[in-house]
Amino acid sequence: MSKLEEFKEFQAKISRYSQAIALMHWDLETNAPNNAFEYRSKALGELMEALFRMSVSDQMGEFLDYFSKKENYDELSEIDQSMVRVNKKDFDKFKKLPPQLVRKLAETTSKAGYFWKKAREEDNFALFEPYLQEVASLEKEQAEALGYEKNRYDALLDLFEPGMKTETVKGTINYLKEHLLLFLKELLEKGKEPRYDFFEGDFDVNKQKELSLEALKFMKFDFDSGRMDMSAHPFTTKIGPKDVRITTRYNNKDLRYSLFSTMHEGGHALYELHIPEEFFETPLDEGASMAVHESQSRFWENIIGRGPHFWVFFSKKLKDIFPSFEGISNDELYKGVNIVKKDFIRTEADEVTYNFHIMLRFEIEEALINDRIKVDELPTVWNDKMKEYLGIVPTNDAVGVLQDVHWSNGQFGYFPSYMLGNLYSAQLFSKLKKDLKDYPSQIEKGDSTEVLNWMVENVHNYGKMYEPEELLKKVTGETLNPKYFVDYIKEKFSAIYGL
Amino acid sequence: MSKLEEFKEFQAKISRYSQAIALMHWDLETNAPNNAFEYRSKALGELMEALFRMSVSDQMGEFLDYFSKKENYDELSEIDQSMVRVNKKDFDKFKKLPPQLVRKLAETTSKAGYFWKKAREEDNFALFEPYLQEVASLEKEQAEALGYEKNRYDALLDLFEPGMKTETVKGTINYLKEHLLLFLKELLEKGKEPRYDFFEGDFDVNKQKELSLEALKFMKFDFDSGRMDMSAHPFTTKIGPKDVRITTRYNNKDLRYSLFSTMHEGGHALYELHIPEEFFETPLDEGASMAVHESQSRFWENIIGRGPHFWVFFSKKLKDIFPSFEGISNDELYKGVNIVKKDFIRTEADEVTYNFHIMLRFEIEEALINDRIKVDELPTVWNDKMKEYLGIVPTNDAVGVLQDVHWSNGQFGYFPSYMLGNLYSAQLFSKLKKDLKDYPSQIEKGDSTEVLNWMVENVHNYGKMYEPEELLKKVTGETLNPKYFVDYIKEKFSAIYGL
């Protein structure tokens, strides 16, 4: 075996451990009997520790030293060079984390997750507070260990969105506020809300599943390399190469919920499923970042699924499965899936209000990590910001500061990905429209081939080779530009609301 | 941590790797998309290698040396002493296997499995022959590496049935032949075959599932610690403590198939589910042997499920779900699930003919391992023996020598477990009847509590603490005695067939 083959075999070994771990997690969320949790957690901890040890091992260090040397690096293919770069960045990062901190974080977030659930159920923030306190303090420690130039939050942000800076997020938020706060006000005050009563009622879950499968078929989801199940919270997992699974959730009172959850997760899945075989079992075999991933899910969910052309095609499928929609026009269906509402819950927010939910979370966690606010102030700060951005105040903490799982998990720095994903999707879409002038008529015929191929060629094909900014520039010719999103929103919703 | 705690932590680590492996296998048989197979196999190979390395590691050797020393061993509890003994036996055994042989066997059986499937589909033994040749020769090598006193086959038999000898199996077979061959002849010639037409027809799969779940409920299967799925071949897997899963298969033309498969696998599951918590994540957390396991599955499938008392209770459940059974008496139902037929397929054989299927397999594999017959003679020998024992000749090799997966897997030495399991179950049952005089009326009321508790207290509670012979003697006061089985069969079937 050559040194490169040996290195790849070592990476494959690491990948195989993550495949087992991914399956163990997926199974817990979908199939595992209730009592399995305790020992499954121990088994997961065991394999995760083994995985972490290999990732930061001396053996890994030696491989990376060798292949980072100019004379060896220059010999590598472009893909292998990326692979070394990505691997080295992770190695250097995780090497900085003291093992005790890693263990402490795992233990604390496990406890915090339990108390978060309880606190949310009982609408009692005080129950969660001491654990969140602990998590936040460990997150600060982690940020210090990882290091940063300007802002402690940068260290955490980089874990989810490589290369992204707090300053850029702040600038982007200001731009969005400036252009969308007023637009939202105008829309709700002067616009005409479309009908959507036909989407509410009593919808058989098996038929909803059929409809979801039709949407996945349209997206060319390959059921030989994946599957769809049900879980409390929809998610996508790559179990391994050629095995990407999504879950969805059914709300029998509102048909839209499962359909768009499915298209969202389907978008994540398409990304993972089209990463080239050459990348399998290497660190490049995943999406470029959380936000680029989100750009794919939001593209299929919102830009395509909540777009006008899709409903020209899909309304027939809908009516075949649910005859109650007979007599509703394509245009009415299209508008009915695009209702804008000021509401408390992020995951159910429309395209216009969604980013405001993210902004407040980002502003709170950035201030918390930089010690400008304290954990016990969170409920008040949260409600104040909801009032400021959306003009409403949560009726209780369960639908306010306690609604998301992320902080209990220690995922400080994750939220901006959701907003950035929306912006990336609009920026990519603007380029796609220029490249595929004929795309509307193809989608209207139910043919997603060219649209999907464009995404594969421009995004999926690169896996994790490039950092998000590089990738965006490569595809669209420029770095993040929130104007595309603002233009997209204004044009789409002005028309729907008749402004 | 004390030395003992350290040892247990090391065993727990090994157990956690097997838990991951068990889940990965189960998932392949039940959920995994088609294309997952290739990379899943690699991931499985990776974890299995890691598991094997730990099992025969120097670290394991040191622990075992330490705790096997008289002064340390004597300090241990009875359970911990068993744990050391069982672990040491496995360690010594697997240490003897050259790593190249282990790898070669894994590779060869993987190929052989593929060609066995193909050969069976195409009814072409010649396709499978060269691979079976290779497997058989590696199995002989393995037997030589493991060592034996009298018969090379002993080394393989011991892998599945610790302590069992070829000589004992032969003696048992002679006893069964002597007492049952003639009985079978008489039964079929002079007996009156009961009606069973009502069990054949067209039975909705969802309703069959409902019926299977009713049977599991009767057995007190705990759905918080397990689940039931569908797979091509029914099986039971312990994913980990408090997570034991069974699968079943539906034949829409014959209701009996899924019901008794479910009760069979349910019996395996009950055994694993009732091993005490103290044994979790140690080598004692499994059944005593393959045959003792089979005694549990056959007990619930045949002795209870195909017994008269169960049908006093269960016929109402059956009629609630399938009203077509209205008017059929309990006795008719009981008899209809006990039809004796000379047929080619082992897995579908009745209680009287089943062991003859095993005898011929045992006789063939024992002769093969000892070089008394050759692989290319198998189809002829198979058919000759079928003619000798059951008086019928398979119409082709697909329903003859190619019907079972075991040889392609390298599981030489496994088949006797099925027969021994039947004998153990009858021997245990004979003791149970003495201890629980009232058991018929309890089962007739649908109450399995005391029967289950008896099995838990006498068998399940010990996990793998004792070798099969020790266990049997502890419970029934004697070692293997095939008379119990012969008496049980003669009594039951003489009555059913009116001899």
PDB file of N, CA and C in Angstrom, chain B residues 28-30 117 120 229-235 247-250 257 261 347:
ATOM      1  N   LEU B  28     -29.774  -4.196   8.153  1.00  0.00           N
ATOM      2  CA  LEU B  28     -29.603  -4.734   6.794  1.00  0.00           C
ATOM      3  C   LEU B  28     -30.757  -5.657   6.415  1.00  0.00           C
ATOM      4  N   GLU B  29     -31.246  -6.422   7.382  1.00  0.00           N
ATOM      5  CA  GLU B  29     -32.303  -7.400   7.095  1.00  0.00           C
ATOM      6  C   GLU B  29     -33.692  -6.777   7.077  1.00  0.00           C
ATOM      7  N   THR B  30     -33.834  -5.599   7.699  1.00  0.00           N
ATOM      8  CA  THR B  30     -35.187  -5.048   7.843  1.00  0.00           C
ATOM      9  C   THR B  30     -35.400  -3.731   7.105  1.00  0.00           C
ATOM     10  N   LYS B 117     -26.990 -18.541  -2.818  1.00  0.00           N
ATOM     11  CA  LYS B 117     -28.261 -17.916  -3.185  1.00  0.00           C
ATOM     12  C   LYS B 117     -28.556 -18.129  -4.672  1.00  0.00           C
ATOM     13  N   ARG B 120     -29.259 -21.761  -5.538  1.00  0.00           N
ATOM     14  CA  ARG B 120     -30.592 -22.185  -5.116  1.00  0.00           C
ATOM     15  C   ARG B 120     -31.647 -21.631  -6.068  1.00  0.00           C
ATOM     16  N   ASP B 229     -40.731  -6.813  13.484  1.00  0.00           N
ATOM     17  CA  ASP B 229     -40.716  -6.325  12.106  1.00  0.00           C
ATOM     18  C   ASP B 229     -40.869  -7.497  11.152  1.00  0.00           C
ATOM     19  N   MET B 230     -40.781  -7.171   9.871  1.00  0.00           N
ATOM     20  CA  MET B 230     -40.913  -8.211   8.855  1.00  0.00           C
ATOM     21  C   MET B 230     -39.560  -8.406   8.182  1.00  0.00           C
ATOM     22  N   SER B 231     -39.205  -9.639   7.842  1.00  0.00           N
ATOM     23  CA  SER B 231     -37.985  -9.871   7.059  1.00  0.00           C
ATOM     24  C   SER B 231     -38.172 -11.150   6.252  1.00  0.00           C
ATOM     25  N   ALA B 232     -37.286 -11.369   5.294  1.00  0.00           N
ATOM     26  CA  ALA B 232     -37.425 -12.531   4.407  1.00  0.00           C
ATOM     27  C   ALA B 232     -37.361 -13.831   5.210  1.00  0.00           C
ATOM     28  N   HIS B 233     -36.434 -13.907   6.171  1.00  0.00           N
ATOM     29  CA  HIS B 233     -36.353 -15.075   7.052  1.00  0.00           C
ATOM     30  C   HIS B 233     -36.491 -14.612   8.491  1.00  0.00           C
ATOM     31  N   PRO B 234     -37.451 -15.153   9.214  1.00  0.00           N
ATOM     32  CA  PRO B 234     -37.657 -14.724  10.599  1.00  0.00           C
ATOM     33  C   PRO B 234     -36.404 -14.936  11.453  1.00  0.00           C
ATOM     34  N   PHE B 235     -36.107 -13.975  12.309  1.00  0.00           N
ATOM     35  CA  PHE B 235     -34.969 -14.123  13.232  1.00  0.00           C
ATOM     36  C   PHE B 235     -35.168 -13.243  14.456  1.00  0.00           C
ATOM     37  N   THR B 247     -38.354 -10.752  14.088  1.00  0.00           N
ATOM     38  CA  THR B 247     -39.013 -10.503  12.811  1.00  0.00           C
ATOM     39  C   THR B 247     -39.886 -11.705  12.492  1.00  0.00           C
ATOM     40  N   THR B 248     -40.833 -11.482  11.626  1.00  0.00           N
ATOM     41  CA  THR B 248     -41.679 -12.580  11.196  1.00  0.00           C
ATOM     42  C   THR B 248     -41.908 -12.447   9.701  1.00  0.00           C
ATOM     43  N   ARG B 249     -42.604 -13.418   9.117  1.00  0.00           N
ATOM     44  CA  ARG B 249     -42.864 -13.393   7.689  1.00  0.00           C
ATOM     45  C   ARG B 249     -44.298 -13.842   7.465  1.00  0.00           C
ATOM     46  N   TYR B 250     -44.970 -13.272   6.512  1.00  0.00           N
ATOM     47  CA  TYR B 250     -46.381 -13.598   6.290  1.00  0.00           C
ATOM     48  C   TYR B 250     -46.566 -14.399   5.011  1.00  0.00           C
ATOM     49  N   TYR B 257     -48.252 -20.018   9.263  1.00  0.00           N
ATOM     50  CA  TYR B 257     -46.840 -19.695   9.117  1.00  0.00           C
ATOM     51  C   TYR B 257     -46.393 -18.535  10.015  1.00  0.00           C
ATOM     52  N   SER B 261     -44.129 -18.749  13.511  1.00  0.00           N
ATOM     53  CA  SER B 261     -42.836 -18.069  13.415  1.00  0.00           C
ATOM     54  C   SER B 261     -42.720 -17.034  14.512  1.00  0.00           C
ATOM     55  N   THR B 347     -37.644 -26.113   7.590  1.00  0.00           N
ATOM     56  CA  THR B 347     -38.252 -25.042   8.400  1.00  0.00           C
ATOM     57  C   THR B 347     -39.764 -25.175   8.477  1.00  0.00           C
TER      58      THR B 347
END
